[in-house]
Structure formats: structure tokens, C-alpha cells
Coordinates of C-alpha atoms in Angstrom, one line a residue:
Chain A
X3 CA 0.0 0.0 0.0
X4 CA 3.0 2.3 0.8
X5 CA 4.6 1.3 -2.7
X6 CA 1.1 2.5 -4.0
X7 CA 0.9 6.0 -2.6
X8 CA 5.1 6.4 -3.6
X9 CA 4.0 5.1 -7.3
X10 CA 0.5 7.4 -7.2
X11 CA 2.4 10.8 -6.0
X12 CA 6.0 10.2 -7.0
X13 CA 6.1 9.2 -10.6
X14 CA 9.4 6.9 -11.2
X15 CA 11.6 8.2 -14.5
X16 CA 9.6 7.9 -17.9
X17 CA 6.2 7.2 -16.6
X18 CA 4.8 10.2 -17.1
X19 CA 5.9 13.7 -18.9
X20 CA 6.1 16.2 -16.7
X21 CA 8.4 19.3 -16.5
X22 CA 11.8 18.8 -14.8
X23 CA 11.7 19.9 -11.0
X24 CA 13.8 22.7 -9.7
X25 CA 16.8 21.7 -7.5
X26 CA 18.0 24.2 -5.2
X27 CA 20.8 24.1 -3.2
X28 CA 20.5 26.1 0.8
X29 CA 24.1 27.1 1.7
X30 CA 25.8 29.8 3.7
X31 CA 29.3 29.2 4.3
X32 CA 29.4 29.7 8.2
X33 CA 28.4 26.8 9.8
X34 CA 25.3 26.5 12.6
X35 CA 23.5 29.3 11.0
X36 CA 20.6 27.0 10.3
X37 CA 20.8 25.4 6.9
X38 CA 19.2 22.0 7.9
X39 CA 16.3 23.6 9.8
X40 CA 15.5 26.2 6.4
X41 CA 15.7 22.9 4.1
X42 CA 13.6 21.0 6.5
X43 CA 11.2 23.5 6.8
X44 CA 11.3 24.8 3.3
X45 CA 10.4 21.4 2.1
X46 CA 8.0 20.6 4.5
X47 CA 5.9 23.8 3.6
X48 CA 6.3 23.1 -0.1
X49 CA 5.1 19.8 0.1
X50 CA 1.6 20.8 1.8
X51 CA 1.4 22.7 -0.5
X52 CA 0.8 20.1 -2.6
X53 CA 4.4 20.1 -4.5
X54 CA 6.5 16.7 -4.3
X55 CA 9.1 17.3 -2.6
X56 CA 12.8 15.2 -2.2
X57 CA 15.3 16.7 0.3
X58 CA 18.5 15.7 -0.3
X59 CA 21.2 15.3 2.7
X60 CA 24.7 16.6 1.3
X61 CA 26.3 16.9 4.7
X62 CA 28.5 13.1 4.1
X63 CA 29.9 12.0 7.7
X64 CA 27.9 14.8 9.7
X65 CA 24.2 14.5 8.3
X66 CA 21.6 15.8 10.4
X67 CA 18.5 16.4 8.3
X68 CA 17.3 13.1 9.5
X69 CA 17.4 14.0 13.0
X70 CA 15.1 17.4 11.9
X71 CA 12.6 15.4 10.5
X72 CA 12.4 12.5 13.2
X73 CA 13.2 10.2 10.6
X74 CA 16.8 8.8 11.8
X75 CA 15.3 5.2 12.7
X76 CA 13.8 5.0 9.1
X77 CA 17.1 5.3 7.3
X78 CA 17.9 2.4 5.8
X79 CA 20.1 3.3 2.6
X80 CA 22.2 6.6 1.9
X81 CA 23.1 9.2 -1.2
X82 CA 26.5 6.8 -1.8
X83 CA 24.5 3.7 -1.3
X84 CA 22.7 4.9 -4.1
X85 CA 25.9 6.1 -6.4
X86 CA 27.5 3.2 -5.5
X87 CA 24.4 1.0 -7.0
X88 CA 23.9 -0.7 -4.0
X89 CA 20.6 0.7 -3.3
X90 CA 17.9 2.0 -6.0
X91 CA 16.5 5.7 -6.0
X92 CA 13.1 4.5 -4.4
X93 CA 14.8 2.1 -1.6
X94 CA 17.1 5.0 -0.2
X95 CA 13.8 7.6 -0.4
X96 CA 12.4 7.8 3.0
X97 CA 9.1 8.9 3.1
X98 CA 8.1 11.1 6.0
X99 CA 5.9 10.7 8.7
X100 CA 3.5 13.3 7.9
X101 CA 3.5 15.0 4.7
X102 CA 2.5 12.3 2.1
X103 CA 4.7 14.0 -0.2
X104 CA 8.3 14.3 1.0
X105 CA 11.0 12.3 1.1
X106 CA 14.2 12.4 2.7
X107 CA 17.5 11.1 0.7
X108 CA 20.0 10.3 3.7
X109 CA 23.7 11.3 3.6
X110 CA 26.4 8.4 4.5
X111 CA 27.3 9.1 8.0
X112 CA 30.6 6.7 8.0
X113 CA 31.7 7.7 5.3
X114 CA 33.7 10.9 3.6
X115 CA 32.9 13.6 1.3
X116 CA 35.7 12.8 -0.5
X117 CA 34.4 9.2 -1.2
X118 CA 31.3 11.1 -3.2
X119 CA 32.0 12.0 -7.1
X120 CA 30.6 14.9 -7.6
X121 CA 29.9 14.1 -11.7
X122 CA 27.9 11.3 -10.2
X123 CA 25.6 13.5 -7.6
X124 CA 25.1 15.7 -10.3
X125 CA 23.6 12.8 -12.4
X126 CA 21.4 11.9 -9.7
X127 CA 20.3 15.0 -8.8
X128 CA 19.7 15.3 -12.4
X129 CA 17.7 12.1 -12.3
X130 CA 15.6 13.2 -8.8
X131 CA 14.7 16.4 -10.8
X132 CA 12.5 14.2 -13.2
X133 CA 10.8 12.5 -10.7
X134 CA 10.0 15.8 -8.1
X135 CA 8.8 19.3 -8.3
X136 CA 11.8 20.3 -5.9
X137 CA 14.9 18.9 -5.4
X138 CA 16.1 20.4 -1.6
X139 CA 19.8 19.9 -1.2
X140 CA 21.1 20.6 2.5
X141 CA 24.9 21.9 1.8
X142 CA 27.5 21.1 4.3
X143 CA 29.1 24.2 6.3
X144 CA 32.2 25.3 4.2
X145 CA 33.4 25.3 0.9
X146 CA 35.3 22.4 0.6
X147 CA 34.7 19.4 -1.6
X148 CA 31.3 18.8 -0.1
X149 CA 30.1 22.7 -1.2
X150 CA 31.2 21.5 -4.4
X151 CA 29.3 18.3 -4.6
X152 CA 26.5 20.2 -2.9
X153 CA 25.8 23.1 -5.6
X154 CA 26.6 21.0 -8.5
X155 CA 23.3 19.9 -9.3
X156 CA 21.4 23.3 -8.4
X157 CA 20.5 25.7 -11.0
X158 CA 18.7 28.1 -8.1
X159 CA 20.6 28.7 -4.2
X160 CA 19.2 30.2 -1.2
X161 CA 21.8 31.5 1.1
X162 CA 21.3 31.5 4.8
X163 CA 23.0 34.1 6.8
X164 CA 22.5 35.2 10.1
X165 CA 22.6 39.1 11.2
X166 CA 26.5 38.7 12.6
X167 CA 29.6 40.1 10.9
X168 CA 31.4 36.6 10.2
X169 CA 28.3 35.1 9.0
X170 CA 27.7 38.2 6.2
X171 CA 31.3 37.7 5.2
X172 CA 31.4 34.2 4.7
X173 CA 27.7 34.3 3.0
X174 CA 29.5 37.0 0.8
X175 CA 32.4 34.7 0.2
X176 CA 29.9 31.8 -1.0
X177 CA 27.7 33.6 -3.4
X178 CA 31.0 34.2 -4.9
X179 CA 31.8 30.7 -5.4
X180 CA 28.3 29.9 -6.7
X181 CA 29.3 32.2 -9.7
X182 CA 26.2 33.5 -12.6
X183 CA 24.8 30.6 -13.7
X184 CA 22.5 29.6 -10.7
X185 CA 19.3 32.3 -9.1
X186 CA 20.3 33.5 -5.6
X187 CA 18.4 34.2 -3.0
X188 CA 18.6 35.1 0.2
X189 CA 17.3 34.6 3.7
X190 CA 18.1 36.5 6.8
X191 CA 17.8 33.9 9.9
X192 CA 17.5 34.4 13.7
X193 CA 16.8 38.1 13.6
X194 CA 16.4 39.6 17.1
X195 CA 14.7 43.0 16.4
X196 CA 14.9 44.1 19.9
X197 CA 18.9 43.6 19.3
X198 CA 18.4 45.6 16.2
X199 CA 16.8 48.2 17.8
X200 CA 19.2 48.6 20.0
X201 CA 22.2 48.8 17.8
X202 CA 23.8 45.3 19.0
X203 CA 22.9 43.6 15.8
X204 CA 22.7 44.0 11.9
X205 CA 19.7 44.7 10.2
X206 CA 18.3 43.5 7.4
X207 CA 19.3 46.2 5.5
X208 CA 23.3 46.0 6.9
X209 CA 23.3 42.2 5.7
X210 CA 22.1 42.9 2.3
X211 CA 24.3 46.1 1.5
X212 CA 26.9 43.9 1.8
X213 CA 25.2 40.9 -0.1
X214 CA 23.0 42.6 -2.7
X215 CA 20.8 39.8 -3.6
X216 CA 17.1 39.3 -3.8
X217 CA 15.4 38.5 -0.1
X218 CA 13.4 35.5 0.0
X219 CA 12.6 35.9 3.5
X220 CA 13.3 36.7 7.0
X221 CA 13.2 34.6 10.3
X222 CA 13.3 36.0 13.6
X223 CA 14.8 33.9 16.6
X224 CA 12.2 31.9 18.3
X225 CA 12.9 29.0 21.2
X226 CA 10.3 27.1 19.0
X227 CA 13.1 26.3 16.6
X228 CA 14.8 24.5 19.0
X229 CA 12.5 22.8 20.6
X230 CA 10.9 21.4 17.2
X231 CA 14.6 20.1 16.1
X232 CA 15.3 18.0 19.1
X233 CA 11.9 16.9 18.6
X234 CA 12.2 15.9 15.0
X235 CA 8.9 18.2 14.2
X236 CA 9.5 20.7 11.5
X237 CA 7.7 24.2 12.8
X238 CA 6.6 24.8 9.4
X239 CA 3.8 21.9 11.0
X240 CA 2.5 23.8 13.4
X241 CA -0.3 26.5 12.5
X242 CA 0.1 28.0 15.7
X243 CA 3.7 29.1 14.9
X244 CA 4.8 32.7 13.8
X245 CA 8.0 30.9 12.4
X246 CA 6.5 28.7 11.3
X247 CA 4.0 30.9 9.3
X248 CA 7.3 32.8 7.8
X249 CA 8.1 29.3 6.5
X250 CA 5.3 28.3 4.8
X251 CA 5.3 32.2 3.2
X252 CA 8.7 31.6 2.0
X253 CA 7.6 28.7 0.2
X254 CA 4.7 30.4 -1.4
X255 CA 7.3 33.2 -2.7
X256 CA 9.0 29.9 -4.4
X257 CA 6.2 28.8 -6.2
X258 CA 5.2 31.9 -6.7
X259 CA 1.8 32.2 -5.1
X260 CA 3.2 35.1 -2.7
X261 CA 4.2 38.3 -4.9
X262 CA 4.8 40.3 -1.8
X263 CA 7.4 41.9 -0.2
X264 CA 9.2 39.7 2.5
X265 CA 7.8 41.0 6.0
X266 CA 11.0 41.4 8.4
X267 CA 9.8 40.6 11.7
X268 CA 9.3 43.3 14.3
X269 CA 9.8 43.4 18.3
X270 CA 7.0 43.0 20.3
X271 CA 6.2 45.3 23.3
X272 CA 5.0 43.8 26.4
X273 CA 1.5 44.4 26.1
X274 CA 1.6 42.1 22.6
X275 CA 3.4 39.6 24.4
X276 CA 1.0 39.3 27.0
X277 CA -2.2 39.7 25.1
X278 CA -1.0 39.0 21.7
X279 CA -1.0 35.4 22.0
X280 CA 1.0 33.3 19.1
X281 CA -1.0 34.9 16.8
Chain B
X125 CA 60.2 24.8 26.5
X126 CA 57.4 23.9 24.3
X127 CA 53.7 25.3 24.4
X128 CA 50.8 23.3 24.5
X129 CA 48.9 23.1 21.2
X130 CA 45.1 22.8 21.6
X131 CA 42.8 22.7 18.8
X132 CA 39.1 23.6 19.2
X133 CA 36.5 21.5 17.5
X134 CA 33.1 20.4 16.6
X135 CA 32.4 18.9 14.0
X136 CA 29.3 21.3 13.4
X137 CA 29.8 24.6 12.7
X138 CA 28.2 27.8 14.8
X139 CA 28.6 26.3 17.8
X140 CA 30.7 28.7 19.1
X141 CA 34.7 27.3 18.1
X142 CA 35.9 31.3 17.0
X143 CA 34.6 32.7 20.0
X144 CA 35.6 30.1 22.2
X145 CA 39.0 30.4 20.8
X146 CA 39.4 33.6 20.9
X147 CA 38.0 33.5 24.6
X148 CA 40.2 31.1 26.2
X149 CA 43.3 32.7 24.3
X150 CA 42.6 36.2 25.7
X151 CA 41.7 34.6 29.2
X152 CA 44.7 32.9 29.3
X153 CA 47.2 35.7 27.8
X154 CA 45.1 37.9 31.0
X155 CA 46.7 35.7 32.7
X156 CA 49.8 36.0 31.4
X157 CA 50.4 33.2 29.2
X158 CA 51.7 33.7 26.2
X159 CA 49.2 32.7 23.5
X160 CA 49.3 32.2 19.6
X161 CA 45.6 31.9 18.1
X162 CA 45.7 30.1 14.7
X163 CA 42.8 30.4 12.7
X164 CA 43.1 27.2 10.4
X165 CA 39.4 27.9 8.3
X166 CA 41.0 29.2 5.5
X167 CA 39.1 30.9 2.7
X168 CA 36.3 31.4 5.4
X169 CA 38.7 33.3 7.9
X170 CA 36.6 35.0 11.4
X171 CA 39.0 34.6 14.4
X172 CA 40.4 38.2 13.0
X173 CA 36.8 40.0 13.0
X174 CA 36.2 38.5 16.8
X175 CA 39.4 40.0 17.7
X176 CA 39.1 43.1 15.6
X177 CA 42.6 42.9 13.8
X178 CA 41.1 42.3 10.4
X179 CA 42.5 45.5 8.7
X180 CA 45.9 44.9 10.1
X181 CA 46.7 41.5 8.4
X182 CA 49.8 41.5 6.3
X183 CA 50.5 38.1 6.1
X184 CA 48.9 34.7 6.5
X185 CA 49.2 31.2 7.5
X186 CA 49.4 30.0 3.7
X187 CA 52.2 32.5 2.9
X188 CA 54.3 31.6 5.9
X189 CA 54.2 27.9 4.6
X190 CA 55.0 29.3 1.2
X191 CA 58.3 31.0 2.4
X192 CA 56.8 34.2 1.4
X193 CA 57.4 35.5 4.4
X194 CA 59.0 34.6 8.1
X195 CA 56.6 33.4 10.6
X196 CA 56.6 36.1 12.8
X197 CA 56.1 39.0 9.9
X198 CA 52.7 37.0 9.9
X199 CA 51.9 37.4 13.6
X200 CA 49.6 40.1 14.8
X201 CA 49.7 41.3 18.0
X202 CA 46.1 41.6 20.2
X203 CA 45.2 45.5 20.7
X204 CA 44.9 45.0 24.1
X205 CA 47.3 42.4 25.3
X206 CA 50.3 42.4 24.0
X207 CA 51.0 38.5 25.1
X208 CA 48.4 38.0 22.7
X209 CA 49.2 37.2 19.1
X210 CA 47.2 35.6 15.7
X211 CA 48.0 34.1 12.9
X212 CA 45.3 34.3 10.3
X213 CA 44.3 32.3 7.7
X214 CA 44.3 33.2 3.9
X215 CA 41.1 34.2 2.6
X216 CA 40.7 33.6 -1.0
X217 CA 43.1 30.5 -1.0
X218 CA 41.0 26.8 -0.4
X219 CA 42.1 24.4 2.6
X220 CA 44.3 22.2 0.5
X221 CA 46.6 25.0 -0.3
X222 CA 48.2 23.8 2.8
X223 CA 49.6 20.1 4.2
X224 CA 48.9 18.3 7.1
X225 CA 52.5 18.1 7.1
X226 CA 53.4 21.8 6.9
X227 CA 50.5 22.5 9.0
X228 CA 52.8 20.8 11.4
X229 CA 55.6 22.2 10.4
X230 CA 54.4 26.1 11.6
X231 CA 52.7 24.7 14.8
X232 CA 55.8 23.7 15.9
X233 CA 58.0 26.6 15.0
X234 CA 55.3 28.5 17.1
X235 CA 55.2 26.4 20.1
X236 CA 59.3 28.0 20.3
X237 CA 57.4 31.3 20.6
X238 CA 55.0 31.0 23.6
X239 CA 53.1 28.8 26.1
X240 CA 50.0 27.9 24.3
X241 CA 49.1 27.5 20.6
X242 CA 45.3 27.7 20.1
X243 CA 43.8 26.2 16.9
X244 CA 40.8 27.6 15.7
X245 CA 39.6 24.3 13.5
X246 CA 37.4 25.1 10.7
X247 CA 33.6 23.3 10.9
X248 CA 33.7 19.7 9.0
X249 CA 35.6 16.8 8.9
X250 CA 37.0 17.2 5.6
X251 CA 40.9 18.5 4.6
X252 CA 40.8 21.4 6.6
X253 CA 39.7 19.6 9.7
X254 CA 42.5 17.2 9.4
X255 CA 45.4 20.4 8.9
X256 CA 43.9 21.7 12.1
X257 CA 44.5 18.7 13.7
X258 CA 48.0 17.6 12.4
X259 CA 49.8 20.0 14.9
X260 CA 48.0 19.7 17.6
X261 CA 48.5 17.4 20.7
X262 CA 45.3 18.2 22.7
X263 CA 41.8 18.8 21.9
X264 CA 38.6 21.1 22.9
X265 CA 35.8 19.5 22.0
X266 CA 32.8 22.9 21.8
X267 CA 29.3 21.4 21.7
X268 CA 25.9 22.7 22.2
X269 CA 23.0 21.2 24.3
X270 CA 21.2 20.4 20.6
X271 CA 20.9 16.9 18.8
X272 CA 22.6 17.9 15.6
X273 CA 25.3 19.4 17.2
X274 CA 26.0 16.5 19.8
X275 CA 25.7 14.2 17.2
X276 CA 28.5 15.8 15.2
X277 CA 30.8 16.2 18.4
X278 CA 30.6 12.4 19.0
X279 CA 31.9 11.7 15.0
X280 CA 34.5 13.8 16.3
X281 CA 35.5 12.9 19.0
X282 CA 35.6 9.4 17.9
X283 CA 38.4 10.4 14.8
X284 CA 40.3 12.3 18.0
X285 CA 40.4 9.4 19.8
X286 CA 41.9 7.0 16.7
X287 CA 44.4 9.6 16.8
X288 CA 45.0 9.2 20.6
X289 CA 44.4 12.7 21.5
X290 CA 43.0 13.9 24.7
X291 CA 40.1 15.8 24.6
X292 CA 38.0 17.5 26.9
X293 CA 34.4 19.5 26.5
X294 CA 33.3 23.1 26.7
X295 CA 29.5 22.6 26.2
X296 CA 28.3 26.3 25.1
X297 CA 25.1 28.4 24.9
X298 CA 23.2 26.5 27.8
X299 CA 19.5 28.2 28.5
X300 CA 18.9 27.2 31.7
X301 CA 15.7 28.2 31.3
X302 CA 15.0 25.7 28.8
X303 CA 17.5 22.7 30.5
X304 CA 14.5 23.3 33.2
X305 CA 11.4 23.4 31.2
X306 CA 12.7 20.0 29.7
X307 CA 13.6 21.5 26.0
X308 CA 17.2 21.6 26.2
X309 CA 19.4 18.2 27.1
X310 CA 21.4 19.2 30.6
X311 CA 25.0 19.0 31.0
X312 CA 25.3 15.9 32.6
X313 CA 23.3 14.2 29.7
X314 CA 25.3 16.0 26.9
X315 CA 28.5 14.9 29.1
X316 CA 27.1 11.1 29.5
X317 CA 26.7 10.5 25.8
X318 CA 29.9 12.2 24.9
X319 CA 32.0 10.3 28.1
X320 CA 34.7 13.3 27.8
X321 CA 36.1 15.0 30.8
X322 CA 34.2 18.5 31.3
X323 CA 36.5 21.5 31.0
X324 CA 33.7 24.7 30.6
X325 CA 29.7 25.0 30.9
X326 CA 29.2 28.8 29.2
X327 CA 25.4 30.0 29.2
X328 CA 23.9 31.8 26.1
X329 CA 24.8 35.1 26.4
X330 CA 23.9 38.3 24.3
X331 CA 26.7 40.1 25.0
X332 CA 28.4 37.5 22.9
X333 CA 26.8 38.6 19.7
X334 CA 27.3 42.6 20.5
X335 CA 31.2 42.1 21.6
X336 CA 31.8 39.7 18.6
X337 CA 30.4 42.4 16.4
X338 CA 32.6 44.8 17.5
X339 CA 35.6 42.5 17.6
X340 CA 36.4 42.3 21.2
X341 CA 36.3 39.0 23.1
X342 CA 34.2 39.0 26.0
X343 CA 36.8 37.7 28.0
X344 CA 38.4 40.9 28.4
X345 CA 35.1 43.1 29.3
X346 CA 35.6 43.9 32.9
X347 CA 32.8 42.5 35.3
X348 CA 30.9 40.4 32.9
X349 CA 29.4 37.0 33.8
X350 CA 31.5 35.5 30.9
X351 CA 34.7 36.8 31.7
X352 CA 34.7 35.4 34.9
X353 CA 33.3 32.1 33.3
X354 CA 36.3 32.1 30.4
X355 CA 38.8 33.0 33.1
X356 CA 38.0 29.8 35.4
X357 CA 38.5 27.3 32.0
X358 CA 42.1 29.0 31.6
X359 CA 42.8 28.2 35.3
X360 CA 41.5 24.4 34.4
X361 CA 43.7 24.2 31.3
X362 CA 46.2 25.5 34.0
X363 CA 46.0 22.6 36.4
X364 CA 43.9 24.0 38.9
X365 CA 40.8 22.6 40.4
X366 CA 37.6 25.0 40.0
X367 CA 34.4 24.3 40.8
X368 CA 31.6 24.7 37.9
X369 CA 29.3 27.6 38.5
X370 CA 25.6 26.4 39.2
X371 CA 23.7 28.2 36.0
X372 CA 20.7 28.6 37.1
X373 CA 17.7 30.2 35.3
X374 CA 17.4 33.9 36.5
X375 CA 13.7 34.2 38.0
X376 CA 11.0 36.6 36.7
X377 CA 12.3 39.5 39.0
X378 CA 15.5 39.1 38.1
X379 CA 15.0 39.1 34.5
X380 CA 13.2 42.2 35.4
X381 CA 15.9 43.7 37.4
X382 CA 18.6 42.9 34.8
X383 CA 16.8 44.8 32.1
X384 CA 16.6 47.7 34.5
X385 CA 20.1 47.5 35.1

């Protein structure tokens, strides 16, 4: 019945004509800026919203996309089981838990970037992009042989920086190295406007003078982050959540349904903290 | 004599190795140690912005291996403490510019030059994680209380351990707060999965982004919590026995009070 619903919503190569999916690459340079949690969440969003979705773990050796989606214990084959035709496409796809229409492609997490070819994960990217709307591929921190391997399949990136000087410059560093040929975009994460406000962090504005690329969105700190990651539950699930909301408009913005500005998030006085609610 | 050469790891990146780095170093130089900082994340150099000495680099580590120009033209000397030095990393050059072997090579020539060598390792465990190792003889394991990033420290710590290194644990932006309300994992169960001796418990702390910012290492801003907390790991890395500090979660009224202060 499983193999049904896979076969119904995720068409296997050939079956059926349909235009190629977009694969997009999230990377930032800096490390522990929150790449995993904007893939997770990115693809979570897109796929209620009725896309299919495949999110690819890039991060060989130090994977951790699993672990944001609660699906660690259903991981049975990896990315280089797959290169290394040991496993098929559709035995290393993990379907999630709750959206019908995502899957999870594991990275190897004994084994080494180096071991990966990236002419190969560029094929199978290639080769996901038939059977998905959206290809999501979780870059490792750094731009070392797993950035390459990462970006080589992506023809759009969305670059995740945080409002702090070494973050910019290393964001600034990587949109470098992913060169003309690929769309850009970028998203401003863990924004504390009170900080803002008080001159002891960049603005929105700061980051992107620096940057200059189009803003995809903007994310403001929130304890609910962490709390959803150690509990394997993308926020992008929960209605209730203003972070989560900023998600699921960042994925409209991708397909296109949301034409608007991004919103950068504002501080909230007391009285909207008290009677505001999560609204 | 020979310094001790300590590089700080993770495996995960953003957990805090750069400013934890820079931290210890300028606790430690306070102190009157001599300290070298080596920032080994080349192409995606930051140990000079937390310090604030990014206009005044000259040379870098990839140019002293290069013979372009002698190790200590390359050194740049802390604004405050003059015991304080760093050796940055180049910036548009890639991690395999460099050997593990010469890595080596410079980490040894600078051990003749003061009492403790601090590697700032970049995030990873590809080449560059290797070069930061390869002249090293001790590691600093920096973790936060999250899955992902305990996860990561434990792949690490494992490859330390093949290579027979010691390695102790600073476990970094705690929220007591949240340890309590049963969101965040609690030292002891971050320390009982990793089984590594404890060496630093640092809470979250604001002023961490607002004096990395303006490039001056917390470490050395009189009468802050963190200070004092950075100053008590140098005196562990010294020998000494000092108690943890209890972090508790500050209660309504003192959240109150502190934002009145």
C-alpha cells in the first residue's frame, strides 16, 4: 500500500511527462546558522502545498537532516548507497511521517565527502529532478569538496545568513563561489529586532548592503526552533507558529503564489506579548 | 620549553569554536600566558573580526608555509594584550593550499614562541579539519545542548580518539531556562553521551553577539558573567581545580531587574 501511494504521487523516471523539478541548493558558508532547519522546513511547507518534494542530505559523515525530520530510525540506505548501486532511487527515499509528499535522501554518515564523485551527484540529482517538483539539497558548512558536490546539481541557491559580521562575510564569500549561472536568494535567519533596535545587531538592510541579492525571506529567533529540532517536528507543522508561518510564506514566494514583499519581523512590546498570544 | 597546542573542534559549525578560541586565548594571555591563536578555516577566515585585527593582516598562514614570508612578519599582536598574538588564515586561498605536514611544520615553530598555541579548527571533517588537527596534541571538543550538534561532536570525537588525542568538552550556549522546562538536554546528559572530561559550561549570552560584532572578546570586558566564566577554563587548562558555576535560570524578577540595570 506504501509502494502505491510512492507510485501514485512520486512518478518513477519515464512514466509520465512532466516538466523537470527545480533543484535548489541552501548554503551559507558559516556553519550553525541553520541550513538543515530552512531545508527542513522549506520542504515541509512546499510539500503541503501540494508540490512533491525530495530533500537531499549533502552533509556526508555529519548528516543531520534526518534527525530534523524524526526520521533517523527509518534510514535504511544513503546518497552513496545509491551512487554506488547498492541501493535503488526508491529504496534510499524515505518517506516522512506526515506530509504524504516528502521524502528524505539520507547522507552516508561513516563515510567521507571525498568518497562522493561529484559528476555522479550531479547525475542523480539530475535524475531526482525528473521525478520531483523540488529537489532540496542541505549543503554542508564550508566550501570544501562537499560545497562543491553540494551546488553541483542546483541551477537556483538560497543562502542563509545570520545578522553577525562573520556570517555576512562568509555568506558574501559563497555567493562568490556559486558564480552567474545559478538564481540566488537570500534569507536572513535568527533576527532579534529588539537587538536591532538597540544597535547590537545588523539589520536587514546591513546584511544585504553587503550581499546585494534578492530576499526571500526573513526569520526571527524563536525558542520554538529548537524545541521542534530536538523533537524531530519541522515548525513549518505547526499553524500555531509565527516561524513557522514565515516558513510556509517563503515557500509560497518559491512557487510563486506570494508576490509580496518579505515581512522582516518586528519586536514585540509587552503588552503584545501578553495579550497578543502566538498569533 | 614547548607550548601546548590545543585545537578547538566540533564537527558542526556555529557552535561557538571562534569565539571560544578567541576567549580562552585572551583569558589565558590575561593571565599572562603567552598565546598564539591560529585560525586554520581558510578561505572562510573570522577569528580576525572576533578580535578586531582584520585590517591589520599582512601576512597569512598560507604565505608563511609558502616561504613568502617569516613566521613572525605574519603574527599580529592583540590591541589589548600584547601577550596575545594571531595568525590568520588566507582568505581567497582553499584548505588544500596547505599540508597536514606543513600545518605541522608552523605549529611547531610556534610552540618555540610561547606557552599555548590555540587552533581555531574550521567546521567539518573534511581536509581542513585534518590540517587543524595535524599539529595539535590536545583537543577542545565545543558542543551545544542540541541533537545535531551532539551528534557531530561524538563523530569527532571518535576520529580524535583514533588519533590518541585527549580531549576535553566546553558545552556552550546553555538556556537554563529551557535545560529546566525539559527543551534543552542538561550538562550531565550532553556529558554522559559524549564520556569526555568537562573542561567549561558557558550559558547563552547576548553580549556574545554585541562584543563579537565589535571584535572584542568578551573575555576581556571587565565584570561580565562570561569573563569570569572564560577566566576559570584558563585556570582548568592550567592545572587548577575549580568548581563549575551552578547556571541557574534567573527568575522573573531578576529578568526584570537585569533589564533595569
Amino acid at each position: 500500500m506504501i509502494n502505491e501511494v510512492v507510485q501514485d504521487e512520486v512518478p518513477a523516471t519515464g512514466t509520465v511527462r512532466r516538466p523537470r523539478g527545480r533543484a535548489i541548493v541552501v548554503t551559507s558558508g558559516k556553519g550553525g546558522v541553520g541550513k538543515t532547519t530552512t531545508t527542513a522546513n522549506i520542504g515541509t511547507a512546499l510539500a503541503v502545498l501540494g508540490n512533491t518534494v525530495v530533500m537531499v542530505d549533502a552533509d556526508v559523515g555529519l548528516r543531520n537532516l534526518d534527525i530534523v525530520l524524526g526520521l533517523e530510525a527509518r534510514v535504511r540506505h544513503h546518497v552513496l548507497d545509491v551512487l554506488e548501486g547498492k541501493s535503488t532511487i526508491e529504496d534510499a527515499l524515505v518517506s516522512d511521517k506526515r506530509v504524504p509528499k516528502l521524502r528524505l535522501l539520507a547522507a552516508a554518515q561513516t563515510r567521507e565527502k571525498d568518497d562522493v564523485d561529484t559528476a555522479a551527484f550531479r547525475d542523480l540529482i539530475g535524475s531526482l529532478r525528473d521525478r520531483f517538483d523540488f529537489v532540496l539539497i542541505d549543503c554542508p558548512a564550508g566550501i570544501e569538496k562537499g560545497f562543491v558536490n553540494a551546488i553541483a546539481g542546483a541551477d537556483e541557491a538560497i543562502v542563509v545568513c545570520t545578522p553577525e559580521v562573520s556570517a555576512v562575510r562568509d555568506a558574501d564569500r559563497v555567493v562568490g563561489l556559486l558564480g552567474d549561472d545559478r538564481t540566488v536568494q537570500l534569507i536572513v535567519n535568527r533576527l532579534r529586532p529588539a537587538l536591532v533596535r538597540k544597535g547590537k545587531m545588523l539589520s536587514v538592510e546591513d546584511v544585504n548592503d553587503i550581499l546585494h541579492l534578492p530576499l526571500l525571506g526573513v526569520i526571527a529567533e524563536a525558542p520554538d526552533v529548537i524545541v521542534s529540532t530536538n523533537r524531530g517536528q519541522p515548525v513549518a507543522l505547526d499553524p500555531a507558529s509565527e516561524v513557522g508561518e514565515a516558513y510556509r510564506t517563503i515557500a509560497r514566494r518559491i512557487t510563486g503564489q506570494d508576490t509580496a514583499a518579505p515581512e522582516i519581523p518586528r519586536e514585540k512590546t509587552l503588552f503584545g506579548k501578553l495579550f497578543g498570544g502566538r498569533s | 620549553m614547548s607550548a601546548r597546542r590545543i585545537v578547538f573542534t566540533s564537527g558542526k559549525g556555529g557552535v561557538g569554536k571562534t569565539t571560544t578560541t578567541a576567549n580562552v586565548g585572551a583569558a589565558l594571555a590575561k593571565s599572562g600566558k603567552r598565546v598564539v591563536l591560529v585560525d586554520a578555516d581558510i578561505g572562510l577566515r573570522n577569528l580576525d573580526l572576533v578580535l578586531g585585527v582584520e585590517k591589520r593582516i599582512v601576512f597569512d598562514l598560507v604565505e608563511v608555509v609558502e616561504g613568502r614570508c617569516q613566521l613572525r612578519q605574519a603574527l599580529i599582536k592583540d590591541k589589548r594584550l600584547e601577550n596575545l598574538s594571531i595568525l590568520p588564515a588566507a582568505q581567497t586561498r582553499d584548505k588544500t593550499a596547505i599540508s597536514e605536514a606543513q600545518m605541522a611544520g608552523v605549529m611547531e615553530q610556534l610552540s618555540a614562541l610561547c606557552d599555548y598555541v590555540l587552533i581555531d579548527c574550521p567546521a567539518g571533517i573534511e581536509h581542513g579539519f585534518r590540517n587543524a588537527l595535524a599539529g595539535a596534541s590536545e583537543a577542545i571538543v565545543v558542543t551545544t545542548p542540541e541533537v545535531s550538534a551532539i551528534r557531530d561532536a561524538d563523530r569527532v570525537i571518535g576520529k580524535l580518539h583514533e588519533r590518541g588525542m585527549p580531549v576535553r568538552l566546553i558545552i556552550n550556549r546553555i538556556r537554563p531556562e529551557m535545560v529546566r522546562s525539559g527543551d534543552m538536554l542538561a550538562v550531565d546528559d550532553v556529558t554522559e553521551i559524549l564520556a569526555a572530561e568537562l573542561l567549561g559550561i558557558v550559558p547563552d549570552d547576548e553580549e556574545v553577539i554585541d562584543t563579537t560584532n565589535k571584535g572584542e572578546p568578551v573575555a576581556l570586558v571587565p565584570d561580565s558573567r562570561l569573563a569570569a566564566i572564560y577566566a576559570k577554563i584558563a585556570r582548568r587548562l592550567e592545572g587548577e581545580l575549580v568548581p563549575f558555576t551552578v547556571l541557574s535560570a534567573p527568575s522573573f524578577l531578576e529578568r526584570l531587574f537585569r533589564k533595569a540595570g
